Coordinates of C-alpha atoms and ligand atoms in Angstrom, one line a residue:
M1 CA -66.0 52.6 27.3
A2 CA -62.5 52.8 28.9
K3 CA -64.4 52.1 32.2
Q4 CA -66.5 49.1 30.8
N5 CA -63.1 47.6 29.4
I6 CA -61.0 47.9 32.6
L7 CA -64.1 46.1 34.3
L8 CA -63.7 43.4 31.9
L9 CA -60.1 43.2 31.9
L10 CA -60.5 42.7 35.6
L11 CA -63.0 40.1 35.3
S12 CA -61.2 38.0 33.1
F13 CA -58.2 38.3 35.5
F14 CA -60.6 37.3 38.3
I15 CA -62.1 34.4 36.3
I16 CA -58.5 33.1 35.7
V17 CA -56.7 33.4 38.9
S18 CA -59.8 31.9 40.5
I19 CA -59.9 29.0 38.1
T20 CA -56.1 28.6 38.7
N21 CA -56.3 28.7 42.3
A22 CA -59.3 25.8 42.3
L23 CA -56.8 23.7 40.2
T24 CA -54.1 24.4 42.6
T25 CA -55.4 23.2 45.9
N26 CA -54.1 19.9 44.7
H27 CA -50.9 21.3 42.9
S28 CA -49.6 24.5 44.3
D29 CA -46.8 24.8 41.7
L30 CA -49.5 26.2 39.5
L31 CA -50.6 29.1 41.8
C32 CA -48.3 31.5 40.3
L33 CA -47.9 30.4 36.8
G34 CA -49.3 33.7 34.8
I35 CA -50.8 31.9 32.3
D36 CA -52.0 34.1 29.7
G37 CA -54.4 31.8 28.1
S38 CA -57.1 30.0 30.1
L39 CA -57.0 27.1 32.2
T40 CA -60.4 24.9 33.2
A41 CA -60.3 22.5 35.8
T42 CA -64.2 22.0 36.4
A43 CA -64.9 18.5 35.4
A44 CA -68.2 19.3 34.3
A45 CA -67.0 22.1 31.8
A46 CA -67.4 21.4 28.0
A47 CA -63.8 22.2 27.5
V48 CA -62.8 19.4 29.7
K49 CA -65.4 16.9 28.2
S50 CA -64.5 17.7 24.9
V51 CA -60.9 16.5 25.4
S52 CA -62.0 13.2 27.2
T53 CA -62.8 11.6 23.9
D54 CA -61.1 11.2 20.6
F55 CA -61.9 9.8 16.9
G56 CA -61.8 6.2 18.0
G57 CA -64.5 6.6 20.2
M58 CA -63.3 3.7 22.3
T59 CA -61.5 5.5 25.4
S60 CA -62.7 8.1 27.7
I61 CA -60.2 9.5 30.0
Q62 CA -61.0 12.7 32.0
P63 CA -57.8 15.3 32.5
M64 CA -57.4 17.1 35.8
A65 CA -57.7 20.5 33.5
V66 CA -57.5 21.6 30.1
L67 CA -54.8 24.5 29.0
H68 CA -55.9 26.6 26.1
P69 CA -52.7 28.3 25.4
S70 CA -52.1 31.9 23.7
S71 CA -48.2 30.9 23.2
A72 CA -45.4 28.8 23.4
T73 CA -44.7 30.6 26.7
D74 CA -47.8 29.2 28.2
V75 CA -47.0 25.4 27.0
A76 CA -43.4 26.2 28.5
R77 CA -45.1 27.4 31.8
I78 CA -47.0 24.7 32.3
V79 CA -44.7 21.9 31.3
K80 CA -42.2 23.6 33.5
A81 CA -44.5 23.5 36.6
A82 CA -45.3 19.9 36.0
Y83 CA -41.5 18.8 35.9
E84 CA -40.7 20.9 38.9
S85 CA -43.8 20.3 41.1
A86 CA -43.1 18.1 44.1
D87 CA -46.4 15.9 43.9
G88 CA -45.9 15.9 39.9
F89 CA -48.7 15.8 37.4
T90 CA -48.7 15.0 33.3
V91 CA -49.0 17.3 30.5
S92 CA -50.4 15.8 27.1
A93 CA -50.7 17.9 23.9
R94 CA -53.6 17.6 22.0
G95 CA -54.0 18.1 18.1
H96 CA -57.5 17.7 16.8
G97 CA -58.1 14.5 19.0
H98 CA -58.1 12.3 15.5
S99 CA -56.2 9.6 17.5
I100 CA -57.8 6.0 17.8
N101 CA -57.0 4.7 21.5
G102 CA -56.6 7.9 23.7
Q103 CA -53.1 8.9 22.8
A104 CA -53.9 12.4 23.4
M105 CA -55.4 11.9 26.7
T106 CA -54.0 11.9 30.3
E107 CA -55.7 11.2 33.7
D108 CA -54.2 13.2 36.4
G109 CA -52.9 15.9 34.4
V110 CA -53.4 18.8 32.0
V111 CA -54.4 18.4 28.4
V112 CA -52.9 21.2 26.2
D113 CA -55.5 21.9 23.8
M114 CA -53.1 23.3 21.1
A115 CA -55.8 23.4 18.4
A116 CA -58.3 25.5 20.4
P117 CA -56.4 28.5 21.6
A118 CA -57.6 30.4 24.5
A119 CA -58.9 33.2 21.9
A120 CA -59.1 33.4 18.0
G121 CA -56.0 35.2 16.9
M122 CA -54.0 34.6 20.1
T123 CA -51.5 32.2 19.2
P124 CA -49.1 33.2 16.6
A125 CA -50.6 33.2 12.8
P126 CA -48.8 31.8 10.0
E127 CA -45.9 33.5 8.5
V128 CA -44.4 32.7 4.4
S129 CA -41.1 33.2 3.2
E130 CA -41.3 33.5 -0.4
E131 CA -37.5 33.9 -0.7
F132 CA -36.7 30.9 1.2
M133 CA -40.1 28.8 0.3
F134 CA -41.3 27.8 3.6
V135 CA -43.8 28.7 6.1
D136 CA -43.7 28.9 9.9
V137 CA -47.1 27.8 11.4
W138 CA -48.3 27.2 15.2
G139 CA -48.2 23.8 16.2
G140 CA -52.1 23.4 16.5
Q141 CA -52.7 24.7 13.0
M142 CA -55.0 22.5 11.2
W143 CA -53.2 21.3 7.8
I144 CA -56.5 23.0 5.9
D145 CA -55.5 26.2 7.3
V146 CA -51.9 25.8 6.5
L147 CA -53.1 25.0 2.7
M148 CA -55.6 27.9 2.7
F149 CA -53.0 30.5 3.8
C150 CA -50.4 29.6 1.7
V151 CA -52.6 29.3 -1.5
D152 CA -54.6 32.1 -1.2
G153 CA -51.7 34.7 -0.1
Y154 CA -49.1 33.3 -2.0
G155 CA -49.7 30.8 -4.5
L156 CA -47.8 28.4 -2.6
A157 CA -48.1 24.8 -0.9
P158 CA -46.5 22.2 1.6
K159 CA -45.5 19.4 -0.7
S160 CA -46.6 16.2 1.3
W161 CA -50.1 15.7 2.9
T162 CA -52.3 13.6 4.8
D163 CA -55.7 12.3 3.1
Y164 CA -57.5 14.4 5.6
L165 CA -56.9 17.9 6.4
Y166 CA -58.4 18.6 9.9
L167 CA -55.5 17.4 11.6
T168 CA -53.1 19.4 13.4
V169 CA -49.4 20.4 12.1
G170 CA -48.0 19.0 15.6
G171 CA -50.4 15.8 15.5
T172 CA -49.0 14.4 12.3
L173 CA -45.3 15.4 12.6
S174 CA -45.6 13.4 15.8
N175 CA -46.6 10.2 13.9
G176 CA -45.3 10.9 10.5
G177 CA -47.9 12.1 8.0
I178 CA -48.4 10.3 4.8
S179 CA -50.5 10.2 1.8
G180 CA -50.0 9.7 -1.9
Q181 CA -47.2 12.0 -2.3
A182 CA -45.0 10.3 0.2
F183 CA -43.4 7.9 -2.5
S184 CA -41.9 11.2 -4.3
F185 CA -41.4 13.8 -1.1
G186 CA -41.2 11.5 1.7
P187 CA -43.8 11.7 4.8
Q188 CA -44.5 15.2 6.3
I189 CA -41.9 14.7 8.8
S190 CA -39.1 14.9 5.6
N191 CA -40.4 18.3 4.9
V192 CA -39.7 20.2 7.9
L193 CA -37.0 22.6 8.3
E194 CA -37.2 23.7 11.9
L195 CA -39.1 23.3 15.0
D196 CA -39.9 25.0 18.4
V197 CA -40.5 22.7 20.9
V198 CA -41.2 22.6 24.8
T199 CA -39.3 19.8 26.1
G200 CA -40.6 17.7 29.2
K201 CA -38.3 20.1 31.6
G202 CA -40.4 23.1 30.3
E203 CA -37.4 24.4 28.2
L204 CA -38.8 26.4 25.0
L205 CA -36.1 25.1 22.4
T206 CA -35.7 25.7 18.7
C207 CA -34.2 22.7 16.6
S208 CA -33.4 21.8 13.2
E209 CA -30.5 19.7 11.4
E210 CA -28.2 22.1 12.7
I211 CA -29.2 23.4 16.1
N212 CA -30.4 21.0 18.8
S213 CA -30.3 18.4 16.1
E214 CA -30.9 15.6 18.5
L215 CA -34.2 16.9 19.8
F216 CA -35.4 17.6 16.3
H217 CA -34.9 14.1 15.2
A218 CA -36.4 12.8 18.2
V219 CA -39.5 15.0 18.0
L220 CA -40.4 13.8 14.4
G221 CA -42.4 10.7 14.7
G222 CA -41.8 11.0 18.1
L223 CA -45.3 10.5 19.4
G224 CA -45.2 13.3 21.7
Q225 CA -42.5 11.9 24.0
F226 CA -39.8 14.6 23.9
G227 CA -41.7 17.6 23.4
I228 CA -44.8 19.6 22.6
I229 CA -44.3 21.4 19.3
T230 CA -45.5 24.9 19.1
R231 CA -44.2 25.9 15.9
A232 CA -43.0 24.2 12.7
R233 CA -41.1 25.7 9.7
I234 CA -42.6 23.6 6.5
S235 CA -40.9 23.4 3.1
L236 CA -43.3 24.9 0.1
Q237 CA -43.5 24.6 -3.5
P238 CA -45.6 26.6 -6.1
A239 CA -49.0 25.5 -5.9
P240 CA -50.6 23.8 -9.0
Q241 CA -54.1 25.1 -9.8
R242 CA -55.7 21.7 -10.9
V243 CA -55.7 18.1 -10.6
R244 CA -56.7 15.2 -13.0
W245 CA -57.7 12.2 -10.6
I246 CA -57.7 8.6 -11.9
R247 CA -59.0 5.3 -11.0
V248 CA -58.2 2.0 -12.5
L249 CA -59.3 -1.5 -11.4
Y250 CA -57.3 -4.6 -11.2
S251 CA -58.5 -8.3 -10.5
D252 CA -54.8 -9.8 -9.9
F253 CA -53.2 -8.6 -7.1
S254 CA -49.7 -9.0 -8.1
V255 CA -50.3 -7.0 -11.5
F256 CA -51.8 -4.1 -9.3
T257 CA -48.7 -4.1 -6.9
H258 CA -46.2 -4.4 -9.8
D259 CA -47.9 -1.5 -11.4
Q260 CA -47.9 0.6 -8.0
E261 CA -44.2 -0.2 -7.4
Y262 CA -43.2 0.8 -11.0
L263 CA -45.0 4.2 -10.6
I264 CA -42.9 4.9 -7.3
S265 CA -39.7 3.9 -8.8
L266 CA -39.9 6.7 -11.2
E267 CA -37.6 9.5 -10.5
S268 CA -38.4 12.6 -13.2
N269 CA -40.7 15.2 -12.0
Y270 CA -42.5 15.3 -15.4
K271 CA -42.8 11.9 -16.1
K272 CA -44.5 10.5 -13.1
F273 CA -47.8 10.9 -11.5
D274 CA -47.6 13.3 -8.4
Y275 CA -50.0 11.0 -6.0
V276 CA -50.3 7.2 -5.9
E277 CA -52.3 5.3 -3.7
G278 CA -54.7 2.3 -4.0
F279 CA -57.6 0.6 -2.1
V280 CA -58.9 -2.9 -2.0
I281 CA -62.4 -3.5 -2.8
V282 CA -63.8 -6.6 -1.1
D283 CA -67.3 -5.2 -1.1
Q284 CA -70.0 -3.1 -2.2
T285 CA -69.9 -0.7 0.7
V286 CA -66.3 0.9 -0.5
I287 CA -68.4 2.7 -3.2
N288 CA -70.4 4.5 -0.7
N289 CA -68.4 5.0 2.2
W290 CA -66.4 8.4 3.1
R291 CA -63.3 8.2 1.0
S292 CA -65.3 8.0 -2.4
S293 CA -66.7 11.1 -3.1
F294 CA -65.0 10.2 -6.4
F295 CA -67.6 7.9 -7.8
S296 CA -71.1 9.2 -8.3
S297 CA -74.1 8.0 -10.8
S298 CA -72.0 9.6 -13.7
N299 CA -68.8 8.1 -12.8
S300 CA -69.3 4.3 -11.5
F301 CA -69.2 0.8 -12.1
D302 CA -70.7 -2.2 -11.0
I303 CA -68.2 -4.2 -8.7
I304 CA -70.5 -7.3 -9.0
S305 CA -70.3 -7.7 -12.6
I306 CA -66.4 -6.9 -12.9
K307 CA -66.1 -9.3 -10.2
A308 CA -67.9 -11.9 -12.1
K309 CA -66.3 -11.5 -15.3
A310 CA -62.9 -11.5 -13.7
N311 CA -64.0 -14.4 -11.7
V312 CA -62.4 -13.1 -8.5
G313 CA -64.0 -12.1 -5.0
V314 CA -61.5 -9.1 -4.4
L315 CA -60.6 -6.2 -6.9
Y316 CA -58.2 -3.6 -6.2
C317 CA -58.2 -0.1 -7.3
L318 CA -55.1 2.1 -8.2
E319 CA -55.6 5.7 -7.4
L320 CA -53.6 8.5 -9.4
T321 CA -53.4 12.0 -9.8
K322 CA -51.4 14.7 -12.2
N323 CA -51.3 18.1 -11.2
Y324 CA -51.0 20.9 -13.6
N325 CA -51.9 24.8 -14.6
D326 CA -54.7 25.6 -17.1
N327 CA -52.0 26.3 -19.8
D328 CA -50.3 23.1 -19.6
I329 CA -53.3 21.0 -20.5
D330 CA -52.0 19.8 -23.6
I331 CA -48.8 18.4 -22.0
V332 CA -50.7 16.8 -19.1
D333 CA -52.6 14.8 -21.7
Q334 CA -49.8 13.7 -23.2
E335 CA -47.8 13.0 -20.2
V336 CA -51.0 10.8 -18.6
D337 CA -51.5 8.9 -21.8
E338 CA -47.8 8.1 -21.8
L339 CA -47.6 6.8 -18.2
M340 CA -51.1 4.7 -18.4
K341 CA -49.9 2.9 -21.3
K342 CA -47.2 1.4 -19.3
L343 CA -49.8 0.2 -16.7
N344 CA -51.7 -3.3 -16.9
F345 CA -55.3 -2.5 -15.6
I346 CA -58.5 -4.3 -16.5
P347 CA -59.5 -2.7 -19.9
D348 CA -62.3 -0.1 -19.7
T349 CA -62.1 0.4 -15.9
I350 CA -60.7 3.7 -16.1
F351 CA -62.2 6.6 -14.4
T352 CA -61.2 10.4 -14.4
M353 CA -62.3 13.4 -12.9
E354 CA -60.8 17.1 -13.3
L355 CA -60.9 19.2 -9.9
D356 CA -59.2 22.5 -8.3
Y357 CA -55.9 21.4 -6.0
I358 CA -57.4 22.4 -3.1
D359 CA -60.8 20.4 -3.7
F360 CA -58.5 17.5 -4.5
L361 CA -56.6 17.9 -1.3
D362 CA -59.8 18.7 0.7
R363 CA -61.9 15.5 -0.9
V364 CA -62.5 13.7 2.6
H365 CA -63.8 16.7 4.5
K366 CA -66.8 16.5 1.9
S367 CA -67.5 13.1 2.8
E368 CA -67.2 13.9 6.5
L369 CA -69.9 16.5 6.6
K370 CA -71.9 14.2 4.6
L371 CA -71.4 11.2 6.9
R372 CA -72.1 14.2 10.0
S373 CA -75.4 15.0 8.5
M374 CA -76.1 11.1 8.5
G375 CA -75.1 10.7 12.0
L376 CA -72.6 8.1 10.9
W377 CA -69.1 10.1 11.8
D378 CA -69.1 9.7 15.6
V379 CA -69.3 6.1 16.0
P380 CA -66.2 4.0 17.3
H381 CA -63.3 3.8 14.8
P382 CA -61.2 0.4 15.5
W383 CA -58.7 1.3 12.7
L384 CA -55.6 -0.4 12.0
N385 CA -52.8 0.9 10.1
I386 CA -49.7 -1.2 9.5
F387 CA -46.2 -0.8 7.2
V388 CA -45.9 -4.4 5.5
P389 CA -42.6 -5.2 3.8
K390 CA -43.0 -5.2 -0.3
S391 CA -41.6 -8.9 -0.3
K392 CA -44.7 -9.9 2.0
I393 CA -47.3 -8.0 0.6
G394 CA -48.5 -10.9 -1.6
D395 CA -48.7 -13.2 1.8
F396 CA -50.5 -10.5 3.0
D397 CA -53.0 -10.5 0.1
N398 CA -54.0 -14.1 0.4
G399 CA -54.2 -14.3 4.2
V400 CA -56.1 -10.9 5.1
F401 CA -57.6 -9.5 2.0
K402 CA -58.6 -12.7 0.4
G403 CA -58.9 -14.8 3.8
I404 CA -59.5 -12.8 7.2
L405 CA -61.6 -10.3 5.8
G406 CA -64.1 -12.8 4.4
N407 CA -66.1 -10.3 2.0
N408 CA -66.5 -7.6 4.5
S409 CA -64.5 -4.8 5.1
N410 CA -66.6 -2.1 7.3
G411 CA -64.9 1.1 5.7
P412 CA -62.0 1.4 3.1
I413 CA -58.9 -0.4 3.2
L414 CA -55.9 2.0 1.9
I415 CA -53.0 0.2 0.2
Y416 CA -49.9 2.0 -1.0
P417 CA -46.1 1.5 -1.3
M418 CA -43.6 4.1 -0.4
N419 CA -39.9 4.6 -0.9
K420 CA -37.9 4.1 2.6
D421 CA -35.1 6.1 1.4
K422 CA -37.4 9.0 1.5
W423 CA -37.6 8.7 5.4
D424 CA -35.0 10.1 7.5
K425 CA -33.2 7.2 9.9
R426 CA -32.4 9.6 12.5
T427 CA -36.0 10.3 13.4
S428 CA -38.2 8.2 15.7
M429 CA -39.9 6.6 13.2
V430 CA -39.7 2.9 12.9
L431 CA -40.1 1.1 9.4
P432 CA -40.0 -2.6 7.8
N433 CA -36.4 -3.5 7.1
E434 CA -36.9 -3.3 3.2
D435 CA -36.2 -0.2 0.5
V436 CA -39.9 -0.5 -0.6
F437 CA -43.0 -1.1 2.1
Y438 CA -46.7 -0.5 2.0
L439 CA -49.4 1.2 4.3
V440 CA -52.4 -1.0 4.6
A441 CA -55.1 1.1 6.5
F442 CA -58.0 -0.9 7.7
L443 CA -60.5 2.5 8.5
R444 CA -63.5 1.0 10.0
S445 CA -66.7 2.0 11.5
A446 CA -68.4 0.0 14.2
F447 CA -72.0 -0.1 14.3
N448 CA -74.3 -1.3 17.0
N449 CA -77.0 -2.3 14.8
G450 CA -77.4 -6.0 15.5
D451 CA -75.1 -7.0 12.6
E452 CA -72.7 -8.9 14.6
T453 CA -69.9 -8.5 11.8
Q454 CA -70.2 -4.4 12.4
S455 CA -69.8 -4.6 15.8
L456 CA -66.9 -3.1 17.7
E457 CA -66.2 -6.5 19.4
F458 CA -66.1 -8.3 16.0
L459 CA -63.8 -5.7 14.2
S460 CA -61.5 -5.6 17.4
N461 CA -61.1 -9.0 17.3
Q462 CA -60.4 -9.3 13.5
N463 CA -57.7 -6.8 13.7
N464 CA -55.8 -9.0 16.3
Q465 CA -56.6 -11.6 14.0
I466 CA -54.7 -9.8 11.3
L467 CA -51.6 -9.0 13.6
K468 CA -51.7 -12.6 14.8
F469 CA -51.7 -13.6 11.1
C470 CA -48.7 -11.6 10.4
D471 CA -47.0 -12.8 13.4
D472 CA -47.1 -16.7 12.1
A473 CA -46.5 -15.9 8.7
G474 CA -43.6 -14.1 9.6
I475 CA -44.3 -10.6 8.2
E476 CA -42.1 -8.3 9.9
H477 CA -44.7 -5.3 10.0
K478 CA -44.6 -1.8 11.8
Q479 CA -47.8 -0.4 13.3
Y480 CA -48.4 3.2 12.1
F481 CA -50.2 5.0 15.0
P482 CA -48.9 2.1 17.2
H483 CA -50.9 1.1 20.1
Y484 CA -49.6 -1.5 22.6
V485 CA -49.8 -2.2 26.4
T486 CA -47.0 -4.0 27.6
Q487 CA -43.4 -3.2 27.7
E488 CA -42.3 -5.8 25.7
E489 CA -44.5 -5.1 22.6
W490 CA -42.9 -1.4 22.8
K491 CA -39.8 -2.9 22.8
R492 CA -40.2 -5.1 20.1
H493 CA -42.2 -2.3 17.9
F494 CA -38.8 0.0 18.4
G495 CA -36.7 -3.1 17.8
E496 CA -32.9 -1.6 17.4
K497 CA -34.1 1.8 18.0
W498 CA -35.5 1.0 21.4
T499 CA -32.4 2.1 23.1
Q500 CA -32.0 5.5 21.7
F501 CA -35.7 6.3 22.1
I502 CA -35.0 5.5 26.1
Q503 CA -32.1 7.7 26.2
R504 CA -34.0 10.4 24.2
K505 CA -36.7 10.2 26.8
V506 CA -34.2 10.5 29.8
E507 CA -32.5 13.5 28.0
F508 CA -35.6 15.3 27.2
D509 CA -38.8 13.8 29.4
P510 CA -36.7 12.7 32.4
R511 CA -40.1 12.6 34.5
S512 CA -42.0 10.8 31.7
I513 CA -44.8 13.7 32.3
L514 CA -45.5 14.0 28.2
A515 CA -48.1 12.3 26.2
T516 CA -48.6 9.4 28.7
G517 CA -51.8 8.5 26.6
Q518 CA -49.5 6.4 24.3
R519 CA -48.6 4.2 27.1
I520 CA -45.2 3.9 26.5
F521 CA -43.5 5.3 29.7
K522 CA -45.4 5.5 33.4
P523 CA -44.6 9.0 35.2
D524 CA -42.3 8.5 37.9
F525 CA -43.9 11.1 40.7
T526 CA -41.6 9.8 43.4
K527 CA -38.3 11.2 41.7
C528 CA -38.1 14.9 41.6
L529 CA -34.4 14.9 39.6
A530 CA -33.5 13.2 36.7
S531 CA -30.2 11.6 38.2
S532 CA -31.5 8.3 38.8
L533 CA -34.1 8.4 36.1
M534 CA -31.9 6.4 34.0
D535 CA -32.1 3.3 36.2
S536 CA -35.9 3.8 37.0
H537 CA -36.5 3.6 33.1
K538 CA -34.6 0.3 33.0
D539 CA -36.2 -1.5 35.9
H540 CA -39.8 -0.4 36.3
S541 CA -41.4 2.7 34.7
Y542 CA -43.3 1.4 31.7
F543 CA -46.5 0.5 31.7
T544 CA -47.3 -3.1 32.0
I545 CA -50.8 -3.3 32.1
Ligands
FAD1 P1 -54.0 14.3 18.0 O1 -54.8 12.8 18.2 O2 -54.8 14.9 19.3 O3 -52.9 13.8 19.0 C1 -51.8 12.6 18.4 C2 -50.7 12.4 19.1 O4 -49.7 13.5 19.3 C3 -51.0 12.2 20.7 O5 -49.9 11.5 21.5 C4 -50.7 14.0 21.3 O6 -50.2 13.9 22.4 C5 -49.4 14.1 20.5 N1 -49.3 15.6 19.9 C6 -50.3 16.4 19.5 N2 -50.2 17.4 19.0 C7 -48.8 17.6 19.5 C8 -47.9 18.8 19.4 N3 -48.1 20.1 19.1 N4 -46.4 18.5 19.9 C9 -46.3 17.1 20.1 N5 -46.9 16.1 20.1 C10 -48.5 16.5 20.1 N6 -52.7 10.3 9.1 C11 -51.7 10.3 8.0 O7 -50.5 10.1 8.4 N7 -52.3 10.2 6.9 C12 -53.5 9.9 6.7 O8 -54.0 10.2 5.4 C13 -54.5 10.3 7.5 N8 -56.0 10.4 7.5 C14 -56.6 10.5 8.5 C15 -58.0 10.5 8.0 C16 -59.0 10.7 9.3 C17 -60.5 10.8 9.1 C18 -58.4 10.5 10.5 C19 -59.3 10.7 11.8 C20 -57.2 10.6 10.8 C21 -56.0 10.5 9.3 N9 -54.8 10.5 9.9 C22 -54.0 10.2 9.1 C23 -54.2 10.2 11.3 C24 -53.8 11.4 12.1 O9 -52.5 11.7 11.5 C25 -53.5 10.8 13.4 O10 -54.7 11.2 14.1 C26 -52.6 12.2 14.3 O11 -52.7 11.6 15.5 C27 -53.1 13.6 14.1 O12 -54.0 13.8 14.5 P2 -54.3 15.3 15.7 O13 -53.7 16.3 14.8 O14 -55.7 15.2 15.8 O15 -53.5 14.6 17.0

């Protein structure tokens, strides 16, 4: 038996070394890395193919190699090699590849597959501190696993979520991470206490408000530009047992947004909802799409007759939840009644569902499984997410929901407001210049079924029309999950934060080797040392496609 184990060990050593050797025929820096995980460089290998696409399904870029790390040290080794290599190569962390436009891909470089470590159990397991109410998690951990670990073992849970939990901690923290709790707790990036980050120089640093604070703030919402998050310390609270999930309908947009804004202005913990979102109903498909496991034959409504009665073409649905424990049911009834009395939805359009806390948070996954089984999940997703300032949301409604969309949504359209004071100005995030702003998310699926209005081309053109409408109407929006292709567009996106963004890039990733799939900075392999990089960033190192 012992002999067999030694043979196995030797064999795996041989495989790893031979793979590494193959990789380093072009990049000798990788020869002696001593990676404990695994590197795959064969173009035809499944591991390489699986990181060459993403959820958007519109981009395909094959990397030179994929690293399945076993630790933060592995991540640091590969980035350091890239940074110090004479020829240079790029390194992109990949979470679960749920980006839309190839943001987690890289050509001529290595993708670090954070969500798929070298072997099960190799990357660090989550650790909860009940005393200080936080959990330490690996950067490639999926939020669903964080939730299950904290609730099952400790009755605790993170405070701020995304609608879908099969996303990684590092992936959402690089973007923001928002859902219906953000009005109250801020985005996920406002609920992080500490990070371990591998910078673009290959240094593994711990950072927080107190230690290496510039790096900490740079990385949060930093689109992967300043480092790879290998550990995050997430703030926790007691997990409730149950959720009351409520939906009500509106025909008047200004009444709908007035009620949403009222609800997010409430301060007390006990007299407010725990989750405030909403969505736009321009056609019947919204009832059957992936976000609506809520409506069933016993809990449904007829959009056409409600629209006809109200004499409108578009309806709006406010979506709320109240968390509770089984013992508090009477108090919940009372609190919900009091809150609902203040709202002005269409009478008799209130729909309610009671479910376990975990089932509520994991609601989108159920629809994913349904869509997968019908072959409707792996299709192109030309999604567009934008933040719109409160003062212009009425103009947006008139121009887009009641105008450009023309009775055709091709997927859910989310709309909900957030309070800007719950976002930390020091992070890399950029937001509209008002205290309250809305997320508007067009979560579309494209089909090649002969219906032109469902085609990728049609929907992509419509996205451009929406963005152009905002520009023409003077709506100072910001894209969430921004996707730009020219230097001028990125500069405009970051606005007054652009200079700081560049300074942080020069400090933490001077050769611009990280997350090149975002297409913000072009790697400069002609320079080995950082000394003249500031100039190169100024002059010519952006993508200008
Ligand atoms: P990836 O897409 O793999 O990576 C995203 C970016 O982050 C890339 O640039 C990558 O290089 C970088 N990155 C990844 N891991 C790390 C790391 N460890 N360190 C540094 N950089 C890293 N978002 C919300 O905010 N709210 C939602 O409600 C929401 N719902 C969604 C529902 C669905 C069905 C889908 C597909 C996406 C949803 N998203 C939502 C978007 C999601 O937050 C983004 O797709 C995000 O990119 C995270 O996905 P990921 O973990 O797969 O990261």
